[in-house]
Coordinates of C-alpha atoms and ligand atoms in Angstrom, one line a residue:
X1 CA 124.6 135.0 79.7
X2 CA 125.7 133.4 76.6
X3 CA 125.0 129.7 77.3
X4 CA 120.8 128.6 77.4
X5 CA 121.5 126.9 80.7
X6 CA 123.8 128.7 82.6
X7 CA 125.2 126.3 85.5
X8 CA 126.4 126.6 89.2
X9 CA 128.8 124.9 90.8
X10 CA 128.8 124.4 94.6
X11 CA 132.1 123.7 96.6
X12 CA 131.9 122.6 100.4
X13 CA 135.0 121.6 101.6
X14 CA 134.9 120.2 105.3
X15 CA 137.6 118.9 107.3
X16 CA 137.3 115.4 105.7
X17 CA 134.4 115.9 103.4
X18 CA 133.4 117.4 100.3
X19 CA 130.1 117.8 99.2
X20 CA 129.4 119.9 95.7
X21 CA 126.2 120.5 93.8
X22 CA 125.6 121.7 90.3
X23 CA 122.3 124.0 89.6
X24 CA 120.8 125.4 86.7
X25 CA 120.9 129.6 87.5
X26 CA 117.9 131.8 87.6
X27 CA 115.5 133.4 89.7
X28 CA 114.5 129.8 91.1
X29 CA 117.3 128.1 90.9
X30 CA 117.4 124.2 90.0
X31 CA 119.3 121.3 91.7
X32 CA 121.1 119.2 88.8
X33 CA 122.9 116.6 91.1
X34 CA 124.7 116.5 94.4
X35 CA 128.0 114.7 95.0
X36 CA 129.6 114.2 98.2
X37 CA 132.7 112.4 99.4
X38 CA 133.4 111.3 103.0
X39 CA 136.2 110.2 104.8
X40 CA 138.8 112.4 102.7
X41 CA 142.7 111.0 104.2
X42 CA 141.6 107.9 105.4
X43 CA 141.1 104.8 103.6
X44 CA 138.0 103.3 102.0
X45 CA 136.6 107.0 101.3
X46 CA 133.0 107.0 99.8
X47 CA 131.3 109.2 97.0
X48 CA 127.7 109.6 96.8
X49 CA 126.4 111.4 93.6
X50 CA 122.5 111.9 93.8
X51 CA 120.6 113.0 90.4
X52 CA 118.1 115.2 91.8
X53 CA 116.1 114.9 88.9
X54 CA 115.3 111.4 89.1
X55 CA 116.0 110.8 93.2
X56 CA 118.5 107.9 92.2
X57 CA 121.7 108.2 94.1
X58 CA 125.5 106.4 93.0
X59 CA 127.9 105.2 95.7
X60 CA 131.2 104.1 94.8
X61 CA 134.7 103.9 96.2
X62 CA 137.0 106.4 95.8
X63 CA 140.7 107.0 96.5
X64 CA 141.1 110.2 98.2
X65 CA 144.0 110.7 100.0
X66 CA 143.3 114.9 100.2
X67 CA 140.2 117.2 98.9
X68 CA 142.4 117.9 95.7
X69 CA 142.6 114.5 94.6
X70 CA 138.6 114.6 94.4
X71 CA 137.7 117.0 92.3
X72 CA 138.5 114.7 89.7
X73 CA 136.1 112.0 90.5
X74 CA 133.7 114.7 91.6
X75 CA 133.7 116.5 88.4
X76 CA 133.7 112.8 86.2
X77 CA 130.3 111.9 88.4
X78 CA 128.9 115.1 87.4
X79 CA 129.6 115.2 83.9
X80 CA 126.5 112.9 83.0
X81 CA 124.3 115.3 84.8
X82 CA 124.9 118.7 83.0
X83 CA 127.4 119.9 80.1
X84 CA 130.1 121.4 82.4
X85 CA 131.2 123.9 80.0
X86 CA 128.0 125.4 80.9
X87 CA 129.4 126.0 84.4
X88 CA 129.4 130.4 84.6
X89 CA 130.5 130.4 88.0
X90 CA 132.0 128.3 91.0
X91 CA 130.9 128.5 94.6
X92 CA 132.7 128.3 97.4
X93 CA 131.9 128.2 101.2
X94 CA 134.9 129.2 103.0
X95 CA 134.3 129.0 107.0
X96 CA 136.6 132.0 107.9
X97 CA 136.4 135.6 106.2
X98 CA 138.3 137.1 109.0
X99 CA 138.9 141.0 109.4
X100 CA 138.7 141.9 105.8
X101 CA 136.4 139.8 104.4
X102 CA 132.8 140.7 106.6
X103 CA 130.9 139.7 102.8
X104 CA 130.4 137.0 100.3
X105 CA 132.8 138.3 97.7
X106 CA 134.2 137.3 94.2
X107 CA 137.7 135.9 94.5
X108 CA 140.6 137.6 93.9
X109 CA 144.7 137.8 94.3
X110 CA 144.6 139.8 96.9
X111 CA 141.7 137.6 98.8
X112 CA 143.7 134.5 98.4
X113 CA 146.5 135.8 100.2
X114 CA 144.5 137.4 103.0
X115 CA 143.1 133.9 103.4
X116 CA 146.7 132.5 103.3
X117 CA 147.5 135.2 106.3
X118 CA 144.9 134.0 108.1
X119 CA 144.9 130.2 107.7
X120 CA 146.3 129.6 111.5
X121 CA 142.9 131.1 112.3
X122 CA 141.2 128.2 110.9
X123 CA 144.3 124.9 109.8
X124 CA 141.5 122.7 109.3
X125 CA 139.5 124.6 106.9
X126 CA 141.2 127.4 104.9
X127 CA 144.2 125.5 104.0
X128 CA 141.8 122.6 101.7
X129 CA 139.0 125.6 100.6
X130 CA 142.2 127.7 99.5
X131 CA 143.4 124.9 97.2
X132 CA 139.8 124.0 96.3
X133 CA 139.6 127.7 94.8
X134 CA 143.5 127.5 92.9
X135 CA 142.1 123.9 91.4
X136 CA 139.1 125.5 90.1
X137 CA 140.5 128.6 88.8
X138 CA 142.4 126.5 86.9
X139 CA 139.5 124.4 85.7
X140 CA 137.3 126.8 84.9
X141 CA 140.0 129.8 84.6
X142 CA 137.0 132.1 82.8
X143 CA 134.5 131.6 84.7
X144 CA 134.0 133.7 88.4
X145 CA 134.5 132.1 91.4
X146 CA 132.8 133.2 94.7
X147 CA 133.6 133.1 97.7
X148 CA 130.3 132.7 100.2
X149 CA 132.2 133.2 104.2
X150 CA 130.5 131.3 107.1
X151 CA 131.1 134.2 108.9
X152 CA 129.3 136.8 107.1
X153 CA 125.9 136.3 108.2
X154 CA 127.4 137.4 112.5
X155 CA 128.9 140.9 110.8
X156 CA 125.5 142.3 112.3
X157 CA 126.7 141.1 115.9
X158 CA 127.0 144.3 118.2
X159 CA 130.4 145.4 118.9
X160 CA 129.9 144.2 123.0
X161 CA 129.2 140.7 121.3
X162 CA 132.6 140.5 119.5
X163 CA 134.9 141.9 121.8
X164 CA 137.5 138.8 123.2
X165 CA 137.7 140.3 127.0
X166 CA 141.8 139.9 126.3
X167 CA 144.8 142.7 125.5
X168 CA 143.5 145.2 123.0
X169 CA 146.4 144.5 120.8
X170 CA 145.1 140.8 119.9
X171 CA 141.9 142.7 118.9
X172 CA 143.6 145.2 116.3
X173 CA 145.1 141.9 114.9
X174 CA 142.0 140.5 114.2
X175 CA 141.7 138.4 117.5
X176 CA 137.4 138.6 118.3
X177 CA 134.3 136.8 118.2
X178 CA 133.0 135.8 114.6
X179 CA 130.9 133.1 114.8
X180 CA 130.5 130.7 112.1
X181 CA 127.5 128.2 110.2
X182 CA 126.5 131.4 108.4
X183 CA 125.4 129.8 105.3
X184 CA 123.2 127.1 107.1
X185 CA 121.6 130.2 109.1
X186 CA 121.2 132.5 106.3
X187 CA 119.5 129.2 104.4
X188 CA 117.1 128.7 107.6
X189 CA 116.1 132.4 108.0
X190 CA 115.1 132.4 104.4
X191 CA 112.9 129.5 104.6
X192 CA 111.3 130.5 108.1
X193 CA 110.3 133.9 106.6
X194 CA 109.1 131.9 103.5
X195 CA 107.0 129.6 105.8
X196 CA 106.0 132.0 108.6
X197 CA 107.1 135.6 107.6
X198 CA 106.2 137.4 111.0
X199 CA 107.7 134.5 113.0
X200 CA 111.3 136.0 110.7
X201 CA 111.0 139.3 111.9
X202 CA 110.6 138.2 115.5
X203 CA 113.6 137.0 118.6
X204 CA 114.8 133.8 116.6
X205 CA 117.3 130.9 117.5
X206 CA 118.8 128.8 115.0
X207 CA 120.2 125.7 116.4
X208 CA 122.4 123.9 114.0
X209 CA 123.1 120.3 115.3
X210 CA 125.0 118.3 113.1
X211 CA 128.9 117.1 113.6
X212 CA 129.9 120.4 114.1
X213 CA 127.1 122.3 116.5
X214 CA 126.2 125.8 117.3
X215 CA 123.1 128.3 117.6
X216 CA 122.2 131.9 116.5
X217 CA 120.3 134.4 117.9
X218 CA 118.8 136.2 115.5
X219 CA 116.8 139.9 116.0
X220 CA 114.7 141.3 113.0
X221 CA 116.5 139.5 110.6
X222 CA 119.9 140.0 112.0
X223 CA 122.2 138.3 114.2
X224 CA 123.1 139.4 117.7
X225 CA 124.7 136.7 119.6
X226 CA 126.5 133.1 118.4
X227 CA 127.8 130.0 120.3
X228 CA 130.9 129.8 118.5
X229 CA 133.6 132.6 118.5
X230 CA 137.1 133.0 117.0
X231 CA 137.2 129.9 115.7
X232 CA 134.0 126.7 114.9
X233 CA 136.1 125.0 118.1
X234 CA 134.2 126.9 120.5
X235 CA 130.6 127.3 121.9
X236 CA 128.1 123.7 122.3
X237 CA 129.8 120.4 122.7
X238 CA 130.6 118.8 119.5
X239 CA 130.9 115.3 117.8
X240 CA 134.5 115.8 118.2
X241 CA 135.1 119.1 119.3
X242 CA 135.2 120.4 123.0
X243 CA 133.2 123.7 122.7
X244 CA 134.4 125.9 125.1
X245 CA 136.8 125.1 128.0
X246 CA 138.7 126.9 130.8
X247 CA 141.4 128.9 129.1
X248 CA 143.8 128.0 132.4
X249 CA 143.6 124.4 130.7
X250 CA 145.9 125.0 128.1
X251 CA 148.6 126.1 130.3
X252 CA 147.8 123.3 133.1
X253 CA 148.1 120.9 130.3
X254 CA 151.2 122.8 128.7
X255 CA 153.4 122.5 132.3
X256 CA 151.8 118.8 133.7
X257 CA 152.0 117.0 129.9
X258 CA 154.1 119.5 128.1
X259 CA 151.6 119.5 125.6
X260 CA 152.4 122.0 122.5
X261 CA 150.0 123.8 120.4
X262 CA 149.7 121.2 117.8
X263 CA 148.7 118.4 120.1
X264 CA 146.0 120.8 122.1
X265 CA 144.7 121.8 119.0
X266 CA 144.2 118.0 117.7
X267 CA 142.8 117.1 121.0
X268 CA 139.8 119.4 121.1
X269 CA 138.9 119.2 117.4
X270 CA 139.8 115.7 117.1
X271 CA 139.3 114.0 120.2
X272 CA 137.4 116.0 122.5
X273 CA 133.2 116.3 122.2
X274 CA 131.1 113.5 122.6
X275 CA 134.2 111.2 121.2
X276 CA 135.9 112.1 123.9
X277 CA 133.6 112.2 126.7
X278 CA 132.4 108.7 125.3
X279 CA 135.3 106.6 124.8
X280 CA 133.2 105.2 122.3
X281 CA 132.2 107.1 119.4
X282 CA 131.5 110.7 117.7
X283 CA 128.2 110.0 116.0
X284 CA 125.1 110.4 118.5
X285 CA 123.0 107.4 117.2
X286 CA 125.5 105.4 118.3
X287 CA 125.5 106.7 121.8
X288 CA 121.8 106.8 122.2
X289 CA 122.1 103.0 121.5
X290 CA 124.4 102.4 124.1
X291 CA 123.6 104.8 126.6
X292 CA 121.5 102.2 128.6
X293 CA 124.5 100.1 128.8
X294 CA 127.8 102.6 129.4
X295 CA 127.6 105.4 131.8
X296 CA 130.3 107.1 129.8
X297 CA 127.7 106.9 126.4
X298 CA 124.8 108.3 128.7
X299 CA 126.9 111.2 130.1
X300 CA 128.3 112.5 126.9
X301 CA 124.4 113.1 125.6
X302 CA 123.5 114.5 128.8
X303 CA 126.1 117.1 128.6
X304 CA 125.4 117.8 125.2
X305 CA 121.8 118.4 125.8
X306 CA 122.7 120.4 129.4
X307 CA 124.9 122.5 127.4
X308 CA 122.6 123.3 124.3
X309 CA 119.7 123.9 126.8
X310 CA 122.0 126.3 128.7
X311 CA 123.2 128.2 125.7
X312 CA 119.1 128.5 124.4
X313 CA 118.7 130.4 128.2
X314 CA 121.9 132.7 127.8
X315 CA 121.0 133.6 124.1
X316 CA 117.1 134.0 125.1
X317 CA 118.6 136.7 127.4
X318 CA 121.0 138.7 124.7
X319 CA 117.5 138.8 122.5
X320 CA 115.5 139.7 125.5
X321 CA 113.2 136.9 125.7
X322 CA 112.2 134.2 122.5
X323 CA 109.6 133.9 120.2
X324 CA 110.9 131.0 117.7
X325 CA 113.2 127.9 118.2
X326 CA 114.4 126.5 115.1
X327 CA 116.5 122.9 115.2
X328 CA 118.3 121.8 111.9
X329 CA 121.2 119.8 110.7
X330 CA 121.7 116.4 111.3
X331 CA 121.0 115.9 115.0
X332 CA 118.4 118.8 115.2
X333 CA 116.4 117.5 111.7
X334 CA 116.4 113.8 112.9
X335 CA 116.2 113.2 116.6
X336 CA 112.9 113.8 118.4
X337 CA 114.4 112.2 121.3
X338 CA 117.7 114.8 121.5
X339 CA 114.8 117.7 120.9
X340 CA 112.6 116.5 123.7
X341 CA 115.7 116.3 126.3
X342 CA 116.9 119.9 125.1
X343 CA 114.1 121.4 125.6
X344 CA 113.1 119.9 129.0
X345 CA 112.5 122.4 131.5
X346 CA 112.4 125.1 129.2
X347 CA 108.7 126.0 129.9
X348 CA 109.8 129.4 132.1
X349 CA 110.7 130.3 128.8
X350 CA 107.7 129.3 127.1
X351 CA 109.4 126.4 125.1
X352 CA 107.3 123.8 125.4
X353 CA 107.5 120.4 122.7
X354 CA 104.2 118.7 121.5
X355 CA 105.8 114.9 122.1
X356 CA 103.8 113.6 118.4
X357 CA 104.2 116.3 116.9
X358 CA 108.0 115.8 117.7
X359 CA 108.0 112.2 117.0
X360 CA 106.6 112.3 113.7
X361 CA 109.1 115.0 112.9
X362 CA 106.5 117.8 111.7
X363 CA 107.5 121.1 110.5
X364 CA 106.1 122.6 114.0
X365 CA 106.8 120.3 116.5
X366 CA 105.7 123.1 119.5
X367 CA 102.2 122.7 122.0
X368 CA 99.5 124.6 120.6
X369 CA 99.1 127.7 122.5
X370 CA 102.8 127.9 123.6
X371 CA 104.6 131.1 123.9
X372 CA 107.6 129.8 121.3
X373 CA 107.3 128.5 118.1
X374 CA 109.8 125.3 118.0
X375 CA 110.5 124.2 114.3
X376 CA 112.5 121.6 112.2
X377 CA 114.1 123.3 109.2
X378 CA 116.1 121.5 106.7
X379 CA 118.9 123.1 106.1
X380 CA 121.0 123.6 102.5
X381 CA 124.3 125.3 102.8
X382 CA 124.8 124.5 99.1
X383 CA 121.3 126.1 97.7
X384 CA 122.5 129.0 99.7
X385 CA 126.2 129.2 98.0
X386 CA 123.9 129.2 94.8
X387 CA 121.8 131.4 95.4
X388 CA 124.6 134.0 96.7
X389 CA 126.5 133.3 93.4
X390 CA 123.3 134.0 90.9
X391 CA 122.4 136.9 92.9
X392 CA 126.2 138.1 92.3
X393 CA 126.7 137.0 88.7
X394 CA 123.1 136.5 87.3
X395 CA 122.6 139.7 85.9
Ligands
LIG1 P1 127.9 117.8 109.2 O1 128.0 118.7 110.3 O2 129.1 117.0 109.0 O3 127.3 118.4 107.9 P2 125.3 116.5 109.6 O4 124.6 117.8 109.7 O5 124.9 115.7 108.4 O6 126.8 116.7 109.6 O7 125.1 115.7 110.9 C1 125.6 114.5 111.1 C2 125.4 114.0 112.5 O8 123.9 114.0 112.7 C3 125.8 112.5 112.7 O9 127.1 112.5 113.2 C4 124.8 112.0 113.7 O10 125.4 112.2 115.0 C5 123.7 113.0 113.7 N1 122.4 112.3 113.3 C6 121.9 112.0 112.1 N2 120.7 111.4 112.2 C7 120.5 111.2 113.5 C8 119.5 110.6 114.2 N3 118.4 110.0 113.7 N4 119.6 110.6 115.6 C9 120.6 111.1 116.2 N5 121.6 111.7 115.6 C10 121.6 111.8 114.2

């Protein structure tokens, strides 16, 4: 490296979101600032820019009618915080590596248009993160950018774990089980092995619980079993997303509503989740408010929580029995009261919630003596993209 400080930039492109973050490279690696936009396509979209250095955070309104026409006010915010001609590599997480790409990777010609082939795998992602990556290289056309793949962190799965019980031919087109949230679970299984490193080596599940939801199961380091399969629409109830459904639904609902691909696909990544099942809205503090007064609120929680419980049993029993529970992201970091009702009537498996320790939102939030170790891990998908670029590039 030529420059003193050599800088990272961090690109995470959701469906209506962008968050980036700009770190100073080396063996630890430091948070500059963070900057996040919300509400990308709709109007009165928001950016928050926290300097990490000094805590204070910056909200303003922007006009951001697509992810591209961010980047703009993104970089401008983040100008102040760093020289961005410092900036020696880009980040990117992109949610689907598909067939070809099972590792992070530096991007290329021939990646982009594999990730242009496979963009009906994923419309609401890999269109915006592939146009993220062209803006950039324009940018910043010297500088590497990386491209860090949700699903890379599953390539351990065993084959019986990715196999889509369909024709064979869908299979050699790429049509299985990859699993997704790979950066958030790669982040966690660093800092449990940090914090406890036996409890890493041991029969782990991550459960990441924020608007989009799944869970891991994790063996010595490596993961066996996921929620979520060919695409982030499947697995645990979502804010907005359905999770998985009866496959004969999509024809039902093709011959009684003659409803087309597009409008299915809106309706259970859009509509569907606890939106759907609420009337009401997506975000769960909302319906924990109301759940006292709307059946519909109270039912969409409770099927949330019956179906994350379930999925804890069913990936208990691909690890062969559990010996740490870790709950993270927004709904699994911040709601002792969603913990509690997941893990009620657990205690066959040994999962057993200390109610203080889970109200006051402690690191270990399991009874003493318990056979599984329940923790709350903040995650960091973008210390993660960082981290994966430096150890690329750094040297
Ligand atoms: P994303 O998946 O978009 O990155 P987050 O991980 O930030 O989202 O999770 C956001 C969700 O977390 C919100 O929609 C909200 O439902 C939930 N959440 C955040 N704080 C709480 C809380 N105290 N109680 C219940 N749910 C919460």
């Amino acid at each position: 490296m030529d420059t003193k400080e050599p800088l990272i930039l961090t690109m995470n492109g959701g469906s209506s979101s962008l968050k980036s973050s700009l770190y100073v490279g080396g063996s630890q690696l430091k948070c500059l600032a963070t900057a996040s936009i919300e509400r990308i396509g709709t109007t009165g979209s928001t950016m928050i820019m926290t300097d990490r250095t000094t805590g204070k955070n910056e909200k303003r309104a922007v006009n951001a009618p697509t992810h591209g026409a961010c980047v703009e006010p993104l970089m401008d915010s983040l100008k102040d915080k760093g020289n961005l001609g410092d900036i020696v590599a880009v980040g990117h997480r992109v949610v689907h590596g598909g067939p070809a790409y099972r590792t992070h990777a530096r991007v290329t010609m021939d990646m982009l248009t594999e990730l242009r082939r496979i963009g009906p795998y994923d419309p609401e992602h890999l269109p915006v993160e592939i146009d993220l990556i062209e803006e950039f290289g324009r940018r910043f056309p010297s500088a590497p950018q990386v491209a860090c793949f949700d699903t890379a962190f599953h390539r351990t799965m065993p084959r019986i774990a990715q196999i889509l019980p369909i024709p064979r031919r869908y299979a050699e087109m790429g049509v299985q089980r990859y699993g997704f949230h790979g950066l958030s679970y790669a982040f966690l299984m660093n800092e449990l092995t940090r914090i406890a490193p036996d409890k890493g080596e041991g029969r782990v599940i991550l459960a990441h619980l924020g608007n989009g939801a799944s869970m891991a199961a994790v063996s010595k380091g490596q993961s066996v079993e996921t929620t979520m399969g060919f695409t982030p629409t499947s697995g645990l109830p979502m804010s907005r997303r359905s999770g998985d459904l009866d496959p004969g639904l999509v024809a039902y609902l093709a011959r009684t509503e003659r409803m087309d691909a597009e409008r299915f696909h809106a309706m259970v990544n859009k509509e569907s989740g606890l939106l759907g099942m609420s009337e009401y809205s997506s975000d769960l503090r909302d319906l924990l408010e109301r759940e006292s007064l709307d059946s519909r609120a109270a039912e969409a929680v409770e099927v949330f929580c019956y179906q994350a419980r379930k999925w804890i049993g069913a990936l208990a029993a691909a690890l062969g029995g559990l010996d740490t529970l870790v709950f993270s992201a927004g709904i699994g970091e911040h709601s002792p009261v969603i913990r509690a009702r997941i893990c009620a009537g657990l205690g066959f498996l040994g999962v057993e919630i200390d109610a203080a320790r889970n109200e006051a939102n402690a690191r270990m939030i399991s009874r003493d003596g318990c056979r599984v170790t329940i923790m709350v891990i903040p995650t960091d998908e973008e210390q993660e993209i960082a981290r994966t670029v430096w150890a690329m590039i750094g040297s």
